[in-house]
Amino acid sequence: MSYLPIQHVLKTLPVGTEVTIKGWVRTKRESKNAVFIALNDGSTIHTIQAVAETGQLPEDTLKLITTGACLAVTGLLVESQGAGQAVEVKIASIQIYGPADPDKYPLQPKRHSLEFLREIAHLRPRTNTFSAVLRIRHALAFAVHKYFNDNGFYYLNTPIITASDAEGAGEMFRVTTLDAIKPPLNEEGKVDYSQDFFGRETNLTVSGQLEGELGAMALGKIYTFGPTFRAENSNTTRHLAEFWMIEPEMAFFELEDNMNLAEDFVKTVIRYALQNCADDLAFLDNRLKEEEKTKKKEEQSDMGLLDKLQFVISNEFVRLTYTDAIDILVNSKPAKKGQFQYEVSWGVDLQSEHERYLVEKHFKKPVILTNYPREIKAFYMKQDEESNAAPGPTVRAMDVLFPGIGEIIGGSQREDNYDKLVARMQEVGIEPEALWWYLDTRRFGSAPHAGFGLGFERLVLFVTGMGNIRDVIPFPRAPKTAEF
Ligand code: ATP
Ligand code: MN
């Protein structure tokens, strides 16, 4: 028999329909007269209740109906007597697909810590929290493609194995088919990559941007949405070794257009989640409220998850230059009281504590910082004309900073002047010959263009209100973490 998702049964089927539902047992409860089984199939946060009269089910069948077991239940959809659900299934027959030994099945119905659930990442999608996160993740991914399609962008697939390092300093995973213990050596005694699969050194991509720019210089507006890899040993709640990045790249866009796009884009996909994931967001909103109650009063957030999402889509992001932000930070209370862990002055790369001060304490809104010092940004960013406002050379960079997350988007207008770009590469020690194909876009029909990168998991983190990026991707990759 075909599969009828519980989501569909609860939403659309009238009382009196005969149904067969299939799913995993969340709980079984027995009263004097009846046995109640809560079934969930992951199509929705809601369970459906199936009810049998006491004595109706054979004892050996009843014994196998335990949390985690998978069943098919056939019966009539009837109005529910109990609170909390409109309909339930009056059981006519039950088929047990697969039992789950209660002494061994780790997901018993009680509160599990997120840390414990990470150790059983193969089973955690069966919990309410993770199934909600994964359904929202799906909706956001769909919204991303929809947004770009609706706005005339083409989806461009950039390579996962590359010979280039987009940032010039990324920590990359090497890709090789050479023997790890005894690789062939050249005359200088170094590993001879000419004998490797591609005949050269290759890595997993850290960003699709450089190839994305090639697309923009041919198709106008493109975006990538694919996996990126960074072997950075940062054990934070915001970094993964494997994450999904969305990188739009647009010909004829300048910094201002880039900012407008970034703001409209994140607001639109968040709005999509609010409209299409109401039940899951309500569940997570509630979960967060419960969690907040366990915190000290001064650490409690005054906004719930839904409030926060509404707030972001209905307020304009604050836009200011890095130089102005430094002014605010230098004159801030925590700076004067020595409460920042890292010192702040013009030229430093902002730490997460600084970004969060600006967003959460000072402006209390998402912030777009622009025109960063050239020395702390990548070689491809467009150099600003000298300005007396900034004490040193700046580039047309923009970072979008979000509450609780810090940097969610990093982008810039790109340097389109061939000579300036080559000079900058030489200054930072990147051989122009190695990126001859990239430079060709500036040699043939160069044009102003811009783009940005959004870490998809940081967006999911924000929308779900989860605290750790490892809990918004099904199978996280992080230092010493690659079990599943
Ligand atoms: P951060 O300072 O937070 O490490 P970054 O400056 O290295 O970020 P970019 O190289 O600009 O980030 O990458 C673009 C976007 O990709 C970031 O704005 C962020 O959303 C996301 N991102 C970067 N590194 C990671 C990571 N290790 N895990 C998940 N997302 C990431
Ligand atoms: Mn980083």
Short mmCIF file of C-alpha atoms and ligand atoms in Angstrom, two decimals:
data_model
loop_
_atom_site.label_atom_id
_atom_site.label_comp_id
_atom_site.label_asym_id
_atom_site.label_seq_id
_atom_site.Cartn_x
_atom_site.Cartn_y
_atom_site.Cartn_z
CA MET A 1 0.00 0.00 0.00
CA SER A 2 1.22 3.48 -0.76
CA TYR A 3 2.47 5.89 1.86
CA LEU A 4 0.14 8.54 3.22
CA PRO A 5 2.13 11.13 5.18
CA ILE A 6 0.73 12.07 8.59
CA GLN A 7 1.05 15.73 7.62
CA HIS A 8 -1.47 15.09 4.84
CA VAL A 9 -3.82 13.08 7.06
CA LEU A 10 -3.94 15.77 9.76
CA LYS A 11 -4.32 18.67 7.38
CA THR A 12 -6.66 17.48 4.70
CA LEU A 13 -8.53 14.25 5.37
CA PRO A 14 -12.09 14.39 6.75
CA VAL A 15 -13.30 12.42 9.73
CA GLY A 16 -14.69 9.07 8.60
CA THR A 17 -11.92 8.31 6.09
CA GLU A 18 -10.31 4.90 6.35
CA VAL A 19 -6.54 5.40 6.48
CA THR A 20 -3.33 3.48 6.82
CA ILE A 21 -0.64 5.50 8.51
CA LYS A 22 2.97 4.51 8.90
CA GLY A 23 5.52 5.85 11.29
CA TRP A 24 7.66 5.44 14.37
CA VAL A 25 6.20 5.13 17.85
CA ARG A 26 6.92 8.13 20.04
CA THR A 27 5.01 6.95 23.11
CA LYS A 28 2.60 4.26 24.17
CA ARG A 29 0.22 4.85 27.06
CA GLU A 30 -2.27 2.39 28.53
CA SER A 31 -5.37 3.34 30.49
CA LYS A 32 -8.03 1.08 31.97
CA ASN A 33 -10.01 0.94 28.75
CA ALA A 34 -7.64 1.71 25.94
CA VAL A 35 -4.10 1.86 24.62
CA PHE A 36 -2.89 5.12 23.02
CA ILE A 37 -0.03 5.14 20.54
CA ALA A 38 1.56 8.39 19.35
CA LEU A 39 3.02 7.94 15.87
CA ASN A 40 5.30 10.31 14.00
CA ASP A 41 6.64 9.92 10.46
CA GLY A 42 8.74 13.07 10.22
CA SER A 43 6.45 14.74 7.69
CA THR A 44 5.32 17.13 10.45
CA ILE A 45 6.19 18.01 14.03
CA HIS A 46 2.78 16.64 15.05
CA THR A 47 2.11 13.05 16.02
CA ILE A 48 -1.11 11.28 15.27
CA GLN A 49 -2.76 9.28 18.02
CA ALA A 50 -3.88 5.74 17.30
CA VAL A 51 -6.26 4.14 19.79
CA ALA A 52 -7.19 0.51 20.45
CA GLU A 53 -9.52 -0.92 23.08
CA THR A 54 -7.91 -2.82 25.91
CA GLY A 55 -7.74 -6.49 24.94
CA GLN A 56 -8.17 -5.74 21.24
CA LEU A 57 -4.52 -6.24 20.37
CA PRO A 58 -2.81 -9.58 21.03
CA GLU A 59 -0.41 -9.46 23.98
CA ASP A 60 2.67 -10.29 21.86
CA THR A 61 1.86 -7.49 19.39
CA LEU A 62 1.34 -5.00 22.21
CA LYS A 63 4.72 -5.93 23.67
CA LEU A 64 6.48 -4.93 20.45
CA ILE A 65 4.86 -1.49 20.35
CA THR A 66 7.55 0.49 22.13
CA THR A 67 9.20 3.85 21.54
CA GLY A 68 11.13 3.76 18.27
CA ALA A 69 9.33 0.79 16.74
CA CYS A 70 7.96 1.25 13.23
CA LEU A 71 4.32 0.41 12.52
CA ALA A 72 1.57 0.57 9.96
CA VAL A 73 -1.83 1.26 11.49
CA THR A 74 -5.08 0.89 9.59
CA GLY A 75 -8.33 2.28 10.92
CA LEU A 76 -10.96 4.96 10.80
CA LEU A 77 -10.12 8.64 11.24
CA VAL A 78 -12.40 9.82 14.07
CA GLU A 79 -12.83 12.93 16.17
CA SER A 80 -10.52 12.77 19.14
CA GLN A 81 -11.89 12.73 22.68
CA GLY A 82 -8.56 13.84 24.12
CA ALA A 83 -7.13 17.32 24.30
CA GLY A 84 -4.40 18.47 21.95
CA GLN A 85 -5.56 16.84 18.72
CA ALA A 86 -8.62 17.14 16.51
CA VAL A 87 -8.56 13.64 15.07
CA GLU A 88 -7.19 10.22 15.89
CA VAL A 89 -7.15 6.78 14.30
CA LYS A 90 -9.41 4.07 15.69
CA ILE A 91 -7.22 1.04 15.16
CA ALA A 92 -8.61 -1.84 13.07
CA SER A 93 -5.30 -3.59 12.46
CA ILE A 94 -1.61 -3.10 13.10
CA GLN A 95 1.41 -4.35 11.23
CA ILE A 96 4.79 -4.14 12.92
CA TYR A 97 7.57 -3.33 10.45
CA GLY A 98 10.47 -3.18 12.87
CA PRO A 99 10.57 -3.36 16.68
CA ALA A 100 13.02 -1.31 18.80
CA ASP A 101 14.26 -3.08 21.91
CA PRO A 102 13.49 -0.66 24.79
CA ASP A 103 16.59 -1.81 26.67
CA LYS A 104 18.82 -0.83 23.77
CA TYR A 105 17.08 1.94 21.80
CA PRO A 106 18.81 5.16 22.93
CA LEU A 107 16.00 7.61 22.13
CA GLN A 108 13.65 6.91 25.01
CA PRO A 109 10.98 9.58 25.61
CA LYS A 110 12.77 11.93 27.96
CA ARG A 111 14.82 15.08 27.57
CA HIS A 112 18.18 14.37 25.95
CA SER A 113 21.02 16.87 25.86
CA LEU A 114 22.07 18.17 22.45
CA GLU A 115 25.58 16.90 23.23
CA PHE A 116 24.27 13.37 23.72
CA LEU A 117 22.22 13.62 20.54
CA ARG A 118 25.34 14.59 18.58
CA GLU A 119 26.79 11.21 19.56
CA ILE A 120 23.78 9.51 17.99
CA ALA A 121 23.53 11.74 14.93
CA HIS A 122 22.23 8.75 12.95
CA LEU A 123 19.07 8.69 15.08
CA ARG A 124 18.61 12.30 16.14
CA PRO A 125 16.45 13.25 13.11
CA ARG A 126 13.76 11.21 14.89
CA THR A 127 13.52 13.79 17.68
CA ASN A 128 11.15 16.75 17.54
CA THR A 129 13.95 19.29 17.71
CA PHE A 130 16.06 17.85 14.90
CA SER A 131 13.20 16.99 12.62
CA ALA A 132 11.98 20.59 12.99
CA VAL A 133 15.47 21.93 12.23
CA LEU A 134 15.82 19.68 9.20
CA ARG A 135 12.42 20.62 7.77
CA ILE A 136 13.26 24.31 8.21
CA ARG A 137 16.65 23.72 6.61
CA HIS A 138 14.87 22.22 3.62
CA ALA A 139 12.45 25.15 3.38
CA LEU A 140 15.30 27.65 3.52
CA ALA A 141 17.23 25.83 0.79
CA PHE A 142 14.14 25.87 -1.39
CA ALA A 143 13.60 29.57 -0.61
CA VAL A 144 17.18 30.33 -1.66
CA HIS A 145 16.71 28.75 -5.08
CA LYS A 146 13.29 30.36 -5.42
CA TYR A 147 14.62 33.81 -4.54
CA PHE A 148 17.36 33.70 -7.13
CA ASN A 149 15.19 32.15 -9.79
CA ASP A 150 12.50 34.79 -9.20
CA ASN A 151 15.14 37.51 -9.54
CA GLY A 152 16.78 36.41 -12.78
CA PHE A 153 19.86 34.65 -11.41
CA TYR A 154 21.31 31.48 -12.96
CA TYR A 155 22.43 28.60 -10.74
CA LEU A 156 26.08 27.91 -11.53
CA ASN A 157 27.87 24.80 -10.27
CA THR A 158 31.44 25.64 -9.40
CA PRO A 159 34.01 22.86 -8.89
CA ILE A 160 34.43 21.06 -5.58
CA ILE A 161 37.97 19.97 -6.41
CA THR A 162 40.10 22.98 -7.26
CA ALA A 163 43.71 23.90 -7.83
CA SER A 164 43.20 27.42 -6.51
CA ASP A 165 42.70 28.87 -3.06
CA ALA A 166 40.19 31.70 -3.32
CA GLU A 167 41.37 33.54 -0.24
CA GLY A 168 45.06 33.07 -0.75
CA ALA A 169 45.37 31.81 2.80
CA GLY A 170 42.63 29.24 3.31
CA GLU A 171 43.23 26.12 5.31
CA MET A 172 42.46 23.46 2.76
CA PHE A 173 41.86 19.74 2.61
CA ARG A 174 44.22 18.16 0.12
CA VAL A 175 42.83 15.88 -2.57
CA THR A 176 45.25 13.26 -3.81
CA THR A 177 45.46 9.71 -5.08
CA LEU A 178 49.16 9.43 -4.23
CA ASP A 179 50.29 6.92 -1.65
CA ALA A 180 50.11 8.58 1.77
CA ILE A 181 53.08 6.71 3.20
CA LYS A 182 55.43 6.55 0.20
CA PRO A 183 54.50 9.29 -2.29
CA PRO A 184 56.71 9.62 -5.38
CA LEU A 185 59.42 12.26 -4.95
CA ASN A 186 60.95 14.61 -7.51
CA GLU A 187 64.64 15.42 -7.93
CA GLU A 188 64.48 17.95 -5.09
CA GLY A 189 63.10 15.29 -2.76
CA LYS A 190 59.65 16.86 -2.61
CA VAL A 191 56.35 15.10 -3.36
CA ASP A 192 56.01 14.80 -7.13
CA TYR A 193 52.48 15.98 -7.79
CA SER A 194 52.95 15.65 -11.53
CA GLN A 195 52.27 11.96 -10.89
CA ASP A 196 49.08 12.73 -9.00
CA PHE A 197 45.63 12.17 -10.53
CA PHE A 198 45.30 15.72 -11.88
CA GLY A 199 49.00 16.13 -12.47
CA ARG A 200 49.11 18.93 -9.90
CA GLU A 201 48.22 19.79 -6.31
CA THR A 202 44.50 19.95 -5.73
CA ASN A 203 42.22 20.73 -2.78
CA LEU A 204 38.60 20.79 -1.77
CA THR A 205 37.17 24.22 -2.50
CA VAL A 206 36.99 26.87 0.24
CA SER A 207 34.73 29.08 -1.89
CA GLY A 208 33.24 29.07 -5.38
CA GLN A 209 33.70 32.79 -5.78
CA LEU A 210 36.50 33.00 -8.32
CA GLU A 211 34.68 30.66 -10.69
CA GLY A 212 31.44 32.43 -9.79
CA GLU A 213 32.95 35.66 -11.10
CA LEU A 214 33.66 33.93 -14.42
CA GLY A 215 29.96 33.04 -14.56
CA ALA A 216 28.84 36.59 -13.76
CA MET A 217 31.06 37.95 -16.51
CA ALA A 218 29.17 35.79 -18.98
CA LEU A 219 25.63 35.29 -17.66
CA GLY A 220 25.13 38.52 -15.72
CA LYS A 221 23.71 37.30 -12.43
CA ILE A 222 24.65 33.87 -11.07
CA TYR A 223 24.65 32.12 -7.74
CA THR A 224 26.29 29.02 -6.39
CA PHE A 225 24.90 26.85 -3.61
CA GLY A 226 27.23 24.03 -2.76
CA PRO A 227 29.52 22.46 -0.19
CA THR A 228 32.71 24.22 0.89
CA PHE A 229 35.48 22.87 3.05
CA ARG A 230 37.79 24.55 5.52
CA ALA A 231 40.37 22.69 7.54
CA GLU A 232 40.38 25.43 10.14
CA ASN A 233 40.89 24.07 13.59
CA SER A 234 38.34 26.38 15.12
CA ASN A 235 36.22 24.59 17.67
CA THR A 236 33.53 27.26 17.81
CA THR A 237 29.74 27.10 17.75
CA ARG A 238 29.80 28.91 14.36
CA HIS A 239 32.37 26.96 12.31
CA LEU A 240 32.14 23.66 10.49
CA ALA A 241 34.83 21.95 8.41
CA GLU A 242 32.21 21.18 5.74
CA PHE A 243 29.46 23.71 5.20
CA TRP A 244 27.16 24.88 2.42
CA MET A 245 27.74 28.27 0.97
CA ILE A 246 25.51 30.45 -1.17
CA GLU A 247 27.49 32.82 -3.37
CA PRO A 248 25.69 35.22 -5.70
CA GLU A 249 27.92 37.14 -8.10
CA MET A 250 26.56 39.96 -10.25
CA ALA A 251 27.92 41.88 -13.21
CA PHE A 252 27.28 45.64 -13.09
CA PHE A 253 26.58 45.61 -9.32
CA GLU A 254 28.47 48.03 -7.11
CA LEU A 255 28.81 47.91 -3.33
CA GLU A 256 25.48 49.63 -2.69
CA ASP A 257 23.61 47.21 -5.01
CA ASN A 258 25.36 44.33 -3.29
CA MET A 259 24.15 45.51 0.12
CA ASN A 260 20.61 45.99 -1.14
CA LEU A 261 20.60 42.49 -2.57
CA ALA A 262 22.03 40.90 0.60
CA GLU A 263 19.44 42.59 2.79
CA ASP A 264 16.50 41.79 0.53
CA PHE A 265 17.70 38.21 0.10
CA VAL A 266 18.00 37.32 3.79
CA LYS A 267 14.74 39.03 4.64
CA THR A 268 12.91 37.21 1.87
CA VAL A 269 14.13 33.74 2.83
CA ILE A 270 13.39 34.37 6.52
CA ARG A 271 9.89 35.55 5.57
CA TYR A 272 9.48 32.35 3.55
CA ALA A 273 10.34 30.27 6.61
CA LEU A 274 7.88 32.23 8.77
CA GLN A 275 5.14 31.63 6.23
CA ASN A 276 5.89 27.99 5.50
CA CYS A 277 7.30 26.53 8.71
CA ALA A 278 4.89 27.96 11.28
CA ASP A 279 4.44 24.73 13.27
CA ASP A 280 8.14 23.92 13.43
CA LEU A 281 9.06 27.49 14.33
CA ALA A 282 6.39 27.57 17.04
CA PHE A 283 7.87 24.38 18.46
CA LEU A 284 11.41 25.81 18.44
CA ASP A 285 10.19 29.15 19.83
CA ASN A 286 8.69 27.29 22.75
CA ARG A 287 11.76 25.14 23.20
CA LEU A 288 13.91 28.24 23.40
CA LYS A 289 11.59 29.86 25.94
CA GLU A 290 11.91 26.79 28.18
CA GLU A 291 15.68 26.92 27.80
CA GLU A 292 15.75 30.64 28.63
CA LYS A 293 13.92 29.97 31.89
CA THR A 294 16.87 27.91 33.11
CA LYS A 295 19.22 30.87 32.63
CA LYS A 296 20.01 33.67 35.06
CA LYS A 297 17.70 36.65 34.74
CA GLU A 298 20.38 38.97 33.31
CA GLU A 299 21.35 36.43 30.65
CA GLN A 300 17.80 35.89 29.46
CA SER A 301 16.95 37.31 26.08
CA ASP A 302 13.99 39.67 25.99
CA MET A 303 12.99 38.44 22.52
CA GLY A 304 11.69 35.03 21.62
CA LEU A 305 12.65 33.30 18.37
CA LEU A 306 9.56 34.42 16.46
CA ASP A 307 9.92 37.98 17.77
CA LYS A 308 13.53 38.00 16.62
CA LEU A 309 12.69 36.81 13.11
CA GLN A 310 9.85 39.32 12.80
CA PHE A 311 12.16 42.03 14.06
CA VAL A 312 14.81 41.27 11.43
CA ILE A 313 12.42 41.28 8.49
CA SER A 314 10.67 44.46 9.55
CA ASN A 315 13.67 46.69 10.31
CA GLU A 316 16.22 48.21 8.00
CA PHE A 317 19.75 46.98 8.57
CA VAL A 318 22.11 49.65 9.88
CA ARG A 319 24.85 50.49 7.39
CA LEU A 320 28.10 52.10 8.44
CA THR A 321 31.76 52.03 7.59
CA TYR A 322 34.34 50.00 9.45
CA THR A 323 35.99 53.29 10.39
CA ASP A 324 32.81 54.57 12.06
CA ALA A 325 32.32 51.22 13.77
CA ILE A 326 35.83 51.41 15.23
CA ASP A 327 34.99 54.86 16.62
CA ILE A 328 31.94 53.43 18.36
CA LEU A 329 33.88 50.46 19.70
CA VAL A 330 36.85 52.49 20.95
CA ASN A 331 34.48 54.78 22.86
CA SER A 332 32.28 51.96 24.14
CA LYS A 333 31.87 51.06 27.80
CA PRO A 334 33.44 47.60 27.49
CA ALA A 335 36.49 49.06 25.73
CA LYS A 336 36.94 51.72 28.41
CA LYS A 337 36.47 49.20 31.19
CA GLY A 338 38.85 46.72 29.54
CA GLN A 339 36.09 44.15 29.13
CA PHE A 340 36.89 43.15 25.55
CA GLN A 341 39.20 40.16 25.37
CA TYR A 342 40.82 41.54 22.19
CA GLU A 343 41.91 45.13 21.86
CA VAL A 344 40.25 47.23 19.22
CA SER A 345 41.77 49.95 17.06
CA TRP A 346 41.70 50.93 13.37
CA GLY A 347 43.25 48.14 11.32
CA VAL A 348 42.35 45.14 13.48
CA ASP A 349 40.11 42.37 12.25
CA LEU A 350 36.96 42.60 14.34
CA GLN A 351 36.44 39.73 16.75
CA SER A 352 33.07 38.19 17.33
CA GLU A 353 32.77 40.04 20.68
CA HIS A 354 33.11 43.38 18.83
CA GLU A 355 30.62 42.42 16.14
CA ARG A 356 28.14 41.27 18.75
CA TYR A 357 28.56 44.47 20.77
CA LEU A 358 27.64 46.54 17.72
CA VAL A 359 24.65 44.40 16.80
CA GLU A 360 23.28 43.37 20.18
CA LYS A 361 24.17 46.28 22.44
CA HIS A 362 24.77 49.38 20.37
CA PHE A 363 22.39 49.25 17.40
CA LYS A 364 20.16 46.34 18.45
CA LYS A 365 19.65 45.58 14.75
CA PRO A 366 21.48 43.69 12.01
CA VAL A 367 24.42 45.75 10.81
CA ILE A 368 26.25 45.99 7.49
CA LEU A 369 29.84 47.14 7.91
CA THR A 370 31.62 48.44 4.83
CA ASN A 371 34.93 49.78 3.58
CA TYR A 372 37.29 47.66 5.65
CA PRO A 373 41.06 48.19 5.80
CA ARG A 374 42.64 46.67 2.72
CA GLU A 375 45.21 44.72 4.75
CA ILE A 376 42.68 42.50 6.51
CA LYS A 377 40.63 41.61 3.43
CA ALA A 378 41.13 39.39 0.38
CA PHE A 379 43.14 40.50 -2.66
CA TYR A 380 40.17 40.61 -5.04
CA MET A 381 38.23 43.35 -3.27
CA LYS A 382 37.92 46.67 -5.06
CA GLN A 383 40.25 49.30 -3.70
CA ASP A 384 38.62 52.52 -2.52
CA GLU A 385 39.72 55.92 -3.66
CA GLU A 386 41.76 57.54 -0.90
CA SER A 387 39.48 59.19 1.58
CA ASN A 388 40.35 61.43 4.48
CA ALA A 389 37.79 59.68 6.68
CA ALA A 390 39.87 56.50 7.01
CA PRO A 391 43.42 56.48 8.37
CA GLY A 392 44.59 53.89 5.83
CA PRO A 393 43.69 52.27 2.50
CA THR A 394 40.30 50.58 2.41
CA VAL A 395 38.40 48.22 0.11
CA ARG A 396 34.76 47.97 -0.88
CA ALA A 397 34.00 45.09 1.46
CA MET A 398 30.76 44.46 3.29
CA ASP A 399 30.05 42.11 6.17
CA VAL A 400 26.52 41.55 7.39
CA LEU A 401 26.42 40.98 11.15
CA PHE A 402 23.51 39.28 12.90
CA PRO A 403 22.53 39.04 16.57
CA GLY A 404 23.79 35.89 18.24
CA ILE A 405 25.79 34.90 15.15
CA GLY A 406 28.17 37.69 14.26
CA GLU A 407 29.20 37.51 10.61
CA ILE A 408 26.54 35.84 8.48
CA ILE A 409 27.55 37.30 5.11
CA GLY A 410 30.90 38.44 3.76
CA GLY A 411 31.15 40.13 0.40
CA SER A 412 32.52 42.97 -1.70
CA GLN A 413 32.63 44.78 -4.96
CA ARG A 414 35.45 43.09 -6.90
CA GLU A 415 38.54 44.78 -8.24
CA ASP A 416 37.90 45.08 -11.98
CA ASN A 417 41.06 46.98 -12.87
CA TYR A 418 43.67 44.56 -14.23
CA ASP A 419 46.74 46.49 -13.11
CA LYS A 420 45.47 47.15 -9.61
CA LEU A 421 44.46 43.53 -9.18
CA VAL A 422 47.81 42.18 -10.33
CA ALA A 423 49.67 44.63 -8.12
CA ARG A 424 47.62 43.57 -5.13
CA MET A 425 48.22 39.87 -5.83
CA GLN A 426 51.93 40.47 -5.97
CA GLU A 427 51.83 42.40 -2.70
CA VAL A 428 50.16 39.52 -0.88
CA GLY A 429 52.29 36.85 -2.57
CA ILE A 430 49.87 35.25 -5.01
CA GLU A 431 51.42 34.43 -8.36
CA PRO A 432 49.32 36.06 -11.07
CA GLU A 433 50.24 33.21 -13.48
CA ALA A 434 48.52 30.71 -11.18
CA LEU A 435 45.24 32.58 -11.67
CA TRP A 436 45.72 33.50 -15.33
CA TRP A 437 42.14 32.43 -16.14
CA TYR A 438 40.74 34.66 -13.40
CA LEU A 439 42.75 37.62 -14.62
CA ASP A 440 41.46 37.08 -18.14
CA THR A 441 38.07 38.47 -17.03
CA ARG A 442 39.89 41.76 -16.36
CA ARG A 443 41.78 41.58 -19.64
CA PHE A 444 38.76 40.92 -21.84
CA GLY A 445 35.61 42.93 -21.32
CA SER A 446 36.11 43.76 -17.67
CA ALA A 447 33.15 45.31 -15.86
CA PRO A 448 32.21 46.44 -12.38
CA HIS A 449 30.82 43.49 -10.44
CA ALA A 450 30.15 42.38 -6.91
CA GLY A 451 29.06 39.40 -4.85
CA PHE A 452 28.91 37.83 -1.43
CA GLY A 453 29.01 34.55 0.45
CA LEU A 454 26.41 33.43 2.94
CA GLY A 455 27.13 30.41 5.10
CA PHE A 456 23.90 28.43 4.80
CA GLU A 457 24.28 26.86 8.26
CA ARG A 458 24.66 30.29 9.86
CA LEU A 459 21.33 31.24 8.31
CA VAL A 460 19.73 28.01 9.58
CA LEU A 461 21.27 28.68 12.99
CA PHE A 462 19.65 32.07 13.11
CA VAL A 463 16.24 30.97 11.88
CA THR A 464 16.01 27.96 14.20
CA GLY A 465 17.47 29.70 17.24
CA MET A 466 19.79 26.76 17.85
CA GLY A 467 23.00 27.54 19.71
CA ASN A 468 25.54 25.33 17.93
CA ILE A 469 26.15 25.06 14.19
CA ARG A 470 26.72 21.30 14.59
CA ASP A 471 23.02 20.99 15.37
CA VAL A 472 21.72 22.48 12.11
CA ILE A 473 23.41 20.12 9.63
CA PRO A 474 22.51 16.43 9.59
CA PHE A 475 26.04 15.08 9.78
CA PRO A 476 28.48 17.71 11.03
CA ARG A 477 32.14 17.70 10.07
CA ALA A 478 34.41 19.36 12.61
CA PRO A 479 37.83 18.64 14.13
CA LYS A 480 37.85 14.95 15.22
CA THR A 481 34.22 14.60 14.15
CA ALA A 482 33.35 12.50 11.09
CA GLU A 483 31.65 9.40 12.46
CA PHE A 484 28.41 9.35 10.53
P1 ATP B 1 34.50 33.96 10.07
O1 ATP B 1 35.22 35.23 10.33
O2 ATP B 1 33.21 33.84 10.81
O3 ATP B 1 35.36 32.74 10.18
P2 ATP B 1 35.08 34.24 7.29
O4 ATP B 1 35.49 35.66 7.24
O5 ATP B 1 36.11 33.19 7.30
O6 ATP B 1 34.06 34.02 8.53
P3 ATP B 1 34.17 34.15 4.55
O7 ATP B 1 35.43 33.54 4.07
O8 ATP B 1 33.85 35.54 4.19
O9 ATP B 1 34.02 33.96 6.12
O10 ATP B 1 32.95 33.18 4.11
C1 ATP B 1 31.66 33.67 3.79
C2 ATP B 1 30.61 33.16 4.76
O11 ATP B 1 30.71 31.76 4.98
C3 ATP B 1 30.71 33.74 6.16
O12 ATP B 1 30.08 34.99 6.23
C4 ATP B 1 29.99 32.71 6.99
O13 ATP B 1 28.58 32.89 6.90
C5 ATP B 1 30.34 31.43 6.30
N1 ATP B 1 31.43 30.66 6.94
C6 ATP B 1 32.74 30.92 6.89
N2 ATP B 1 33.47 29.98 7.52
C7 ATP B 1 32.56 29.07 7.96
C8 ATP B 1 32.68 27.83 8.65
N3 ATP B 1 33.87 27.33 9.00
N4 ATP B 1 31.55 27.15 8.94
C9 ATP B 1 30.34 27.63 8.57
N5 ATP B 1 30.16 28.79 7.90
C10 ATP B 1 31.25 29.51 7.59
MN MN B 2 36.90 32.13 8.94
#
